[in-house]
XYZ file of C-alpha atoms in Angstrom:
187
model
C -9.789 4.659 6.980
C -7.069 7.145 6.151
C -3.486 6.436 7.137
C -2.183 8.169 10.268
C -0.160 11.395 9.995
C 2.927 9.957 11.724
C 2.868 6.964 9.402
C 2.682 9.191 6.337
C 5.458 11.444 7.605
C 7.600 8.326 8.033
C 6.733 7.027 4.542
C 7.419 10.458 3.027
C 10.927 10.403 4.511
C 11.444 6.758 3.511
C 10.465 7.480 -0.113
C 13.028 10.266 -0.223
C 15.713 8.068 1.348
C 15.256 5.349 -1.272
C 15.010 7.924 -4.085
C 11.657 6.521 -5.151
C 10.408 7.698 -8.521
C 7.777 5.138 -9.621
C 5.236 3.956 -7.089
C 1.868 2.240 -6.790
C -0.826 2.904 -4.213
C -3.464 0.224 -3.783
C -6.408 1.865 -2.034
C -6.730 5.622 -2.346
C -9.685 6.445 -0.079
C -9.593 10.242 0.407
C -6.144 10.638 -1.139
C -4.244 11.525 2.028
C -1.517 8.901 1.592
C -1.562 9.540 -2.158
C -0.789 13.203 -1.511
C 2.016 12.300 0.891
C 3.549 9.957 -1.666
C 3.269 12.437 -4.540
C 4.875 15.164 -2.421
C 7.844 12.891 -1.654
C 8.547 12.042 -5.295
C 10.706 14.114 -7.651
C 8.981 16.351 -10.216
C 9.059 13.560 -12.817
C 7.906 10.876 -10.362
C 4.710 8.867 -10.754
C 2.111 7.275 -8.490
C -0.173 4.689 -10.057
C -3.198 5.118 -7.788
C -5.782 2.315 -7.718
C -9.207 2.355 -6.096
C -12.584 0.776 -6.808
C -14.301 4.115 -6.269
C -13.315 7.263 -8.172
C -15.445 9.322 -5.773
C -12.881 8.650 -3.031
C -10.111 9.942 -5.284
C -12.197 13.010 -6.172
C -12.439 13.961 -2.474
C -8.698 14.558 -2.242
C -8.120 15.760 -5.795
C -8.545 19.496 -5.019
C -5.798 19.269 -2.388
C -3.565 17.272 -4.741
C -4.066 19.981 -7.380
C -3.412 22.776 -4.885
C -0.179 21.047 -3.834
C 0.947 21.044 -7.483
C 1.416 17.281 -7.741
C -1.551 16.253 -9.906
C 0.803 15.586 -12.840
C 2.425 12.781 -10.806
C -0.832 10.868 -10.256
C -2.149 8.265 -12.683
C -5.518 7.152 -11.313
C -7.058 3.779 -12.224
C -10.595 2.933 -11.145
C -11.478 -0.707 -10.631
C -10.547 -3.841 -8.720
C -6.862 -3.706 -7.841
C -6.098 -7.300 -8.821
C -7.373 -6.713 -12.368
C -5.455 -3.453 -12.692
C -2.274 -5.065 -11.365
C -2.744 -7.807 -13.973
C -3.028 -5.111 -16.656
C 0.224 -3.570 -15.441
C 1.906 -6.981 -15.437
C 0.733 -7.636 -19.001
C 3.216 -4.963 -20.083
C 6.737 -6.317 -19.738
C 8.144 -2.820 -19.080
C 6.280 -2.686 -15.732
C 7.861 -5.822 -14.277
C 10.413 -4.739 -11.690
C 9.846 -1.087 -12.608
C 8.466 0.244 -9.331
C 10.445 1.467 -6.331
C 7.632 1.385 -3.792
C 4.121 -0.029 -3.421
C 1.721 0.976 -0.625
C -1.136 -1.425 0.128
C -4.076 -0.132 2.148
C -7.222 -1.668 0.639
C -9.368 -4.785 0.647
C -7.577 -6.655 3.454
C -8.905 -10.013 2.195
C -6.687 -9.627 -0.869
C -3.448 -8.539 0.804
C -1.825 -11.917 0.075
C -2.931 -11.758 -3.570
C -1.606 -8.202 -3.824
C 1.692 -9.420 -2.404
C 2.219 -11.925 -5.205
C 1.573 -9.310 -7.880
C 3.504 -6.567 -6.088
C 6.584 -8.793 -5.970
C 6.542 -8.908 -9.755
C 6.105 -5.148 -10.104
C 8.570 -3.860 -7.509
C 12.265 -3.907 -8.339
C 14.792 -5.970 -6.417
C 15.655 -3.757 -3.460
C 12.286 -1.982 -3.712
C 9.747 -1.785 -0.909
C 6.191 -2.964 -0.425
C 4.380 -1.448 2.571
C 1.287 -3.036 4.117
C -0.916 -0.899 6.346
C -2.977 -2.147 9.306
C -0.895 -5.266 9.974
C -1.415 -5.019 13.740
C -5.175 -4.548 13.315
C -5.960 -2.563 16.473
C -3.610 -4.832 18.401
C -5.993 -7.751 17.916
C -3.281 -9.812 16.181
C -1.664 -10.304 19.608
C -4.576 -12.519 20.667
C -5.028 -10.679 23.969
C -8.292 -8.941 23.077
C -10.531 -11.742 21.829
C -13.438 -10.677 24.048
C -13.409 -7.172 22.578
C -13.776 -8.185 18.930
C -16.900 -8.250 16.820
C -17.248 -10.790 13.991
C -15.793 -8.442 11.356
C -12.747 -7.777 13.542
C -12.282 -11.544 14.035
C -12.273 -12.106 10.282
C -9.855 -9.250 9.613
C -7.645 -10.246 12.537
C -7.345 -13.764 11.144
C -6.457 -12.334 7.719
C -3.741 -10.109 9.208
C -2.307 -12.973 11.269
C -2.141 -15.175 8.158
C -0.538 -12.363 6.156
C 2.042 -11.647 8.871
C 2.986 -15.328 9.101
C 3.210 -15.564 5.329
C 5.441 -12.507 5.048
C 7.806 -13.779 7.754
C 8.139 -17.094 5.898
C 8.568 -15.552 2.428
C 12.229 -15.971 1.361
C 11.775 -13.348 -1.380
C 11.521 -10.480 1.098
C 13.135 -9.042 4.197
C 10.523 -7.617 6.535
C 10.267 -5.004 9.238
C 7.028 -4.579 11.146
C 6.590 -1.223 12.814
C 4.218 -0.397 15.654
C 3.280 2.868 14.014
C -0.360 3.806 13.482
C -2.244 0.483 13.131
C 0.873 -1.459 12.205
C 3.003 -0.995 9.110
C 4.953 -3.859 7.603
C 7.739 -3.075 5.153
C 8.907 -5.781 2.767
C 12.150 -5.264 0.874
C 12.266 -7.457 -2.211
C 15.517 -9.389 -1.975
C 15.287 -11.615 -5.061
């Protein structure tokens, strides 16, 4: 699912406010959030875009080209955890990123968090999409959930609890779109 327009407008402004230059996007889908990120970065900025399916990236590529930001995008196809490990294998990437947007494979959000903390600089931001999961994380809609929603709701609840308890980050959860949690790396 693509990120919501109001969420992307917010992130675009946030990226400009923090003067982001080097970013990572985990989960590209049709490239909508990738485009928003690339547009917010300076001319020499970079988005390391990761997705398991290049076809998703190809859907949005014509728009990215038309917007004149293709030179900012470095696409990597494959499982995000493996690609993040490849980035971490190069010492120069540790603490080198200003912002990381996570909107993929919800079952691995916690694993992405551990790797993202090594890649984002102190003071940098990690943003997790869908952390309110249709409002199901409140526990007031149990009767409305199918089995898949129950599984994903449990994952989001565990992630939210983990992020709140993580002394390495300051968090802010926003009720925008399907829930957006910002983590500022503090150590």
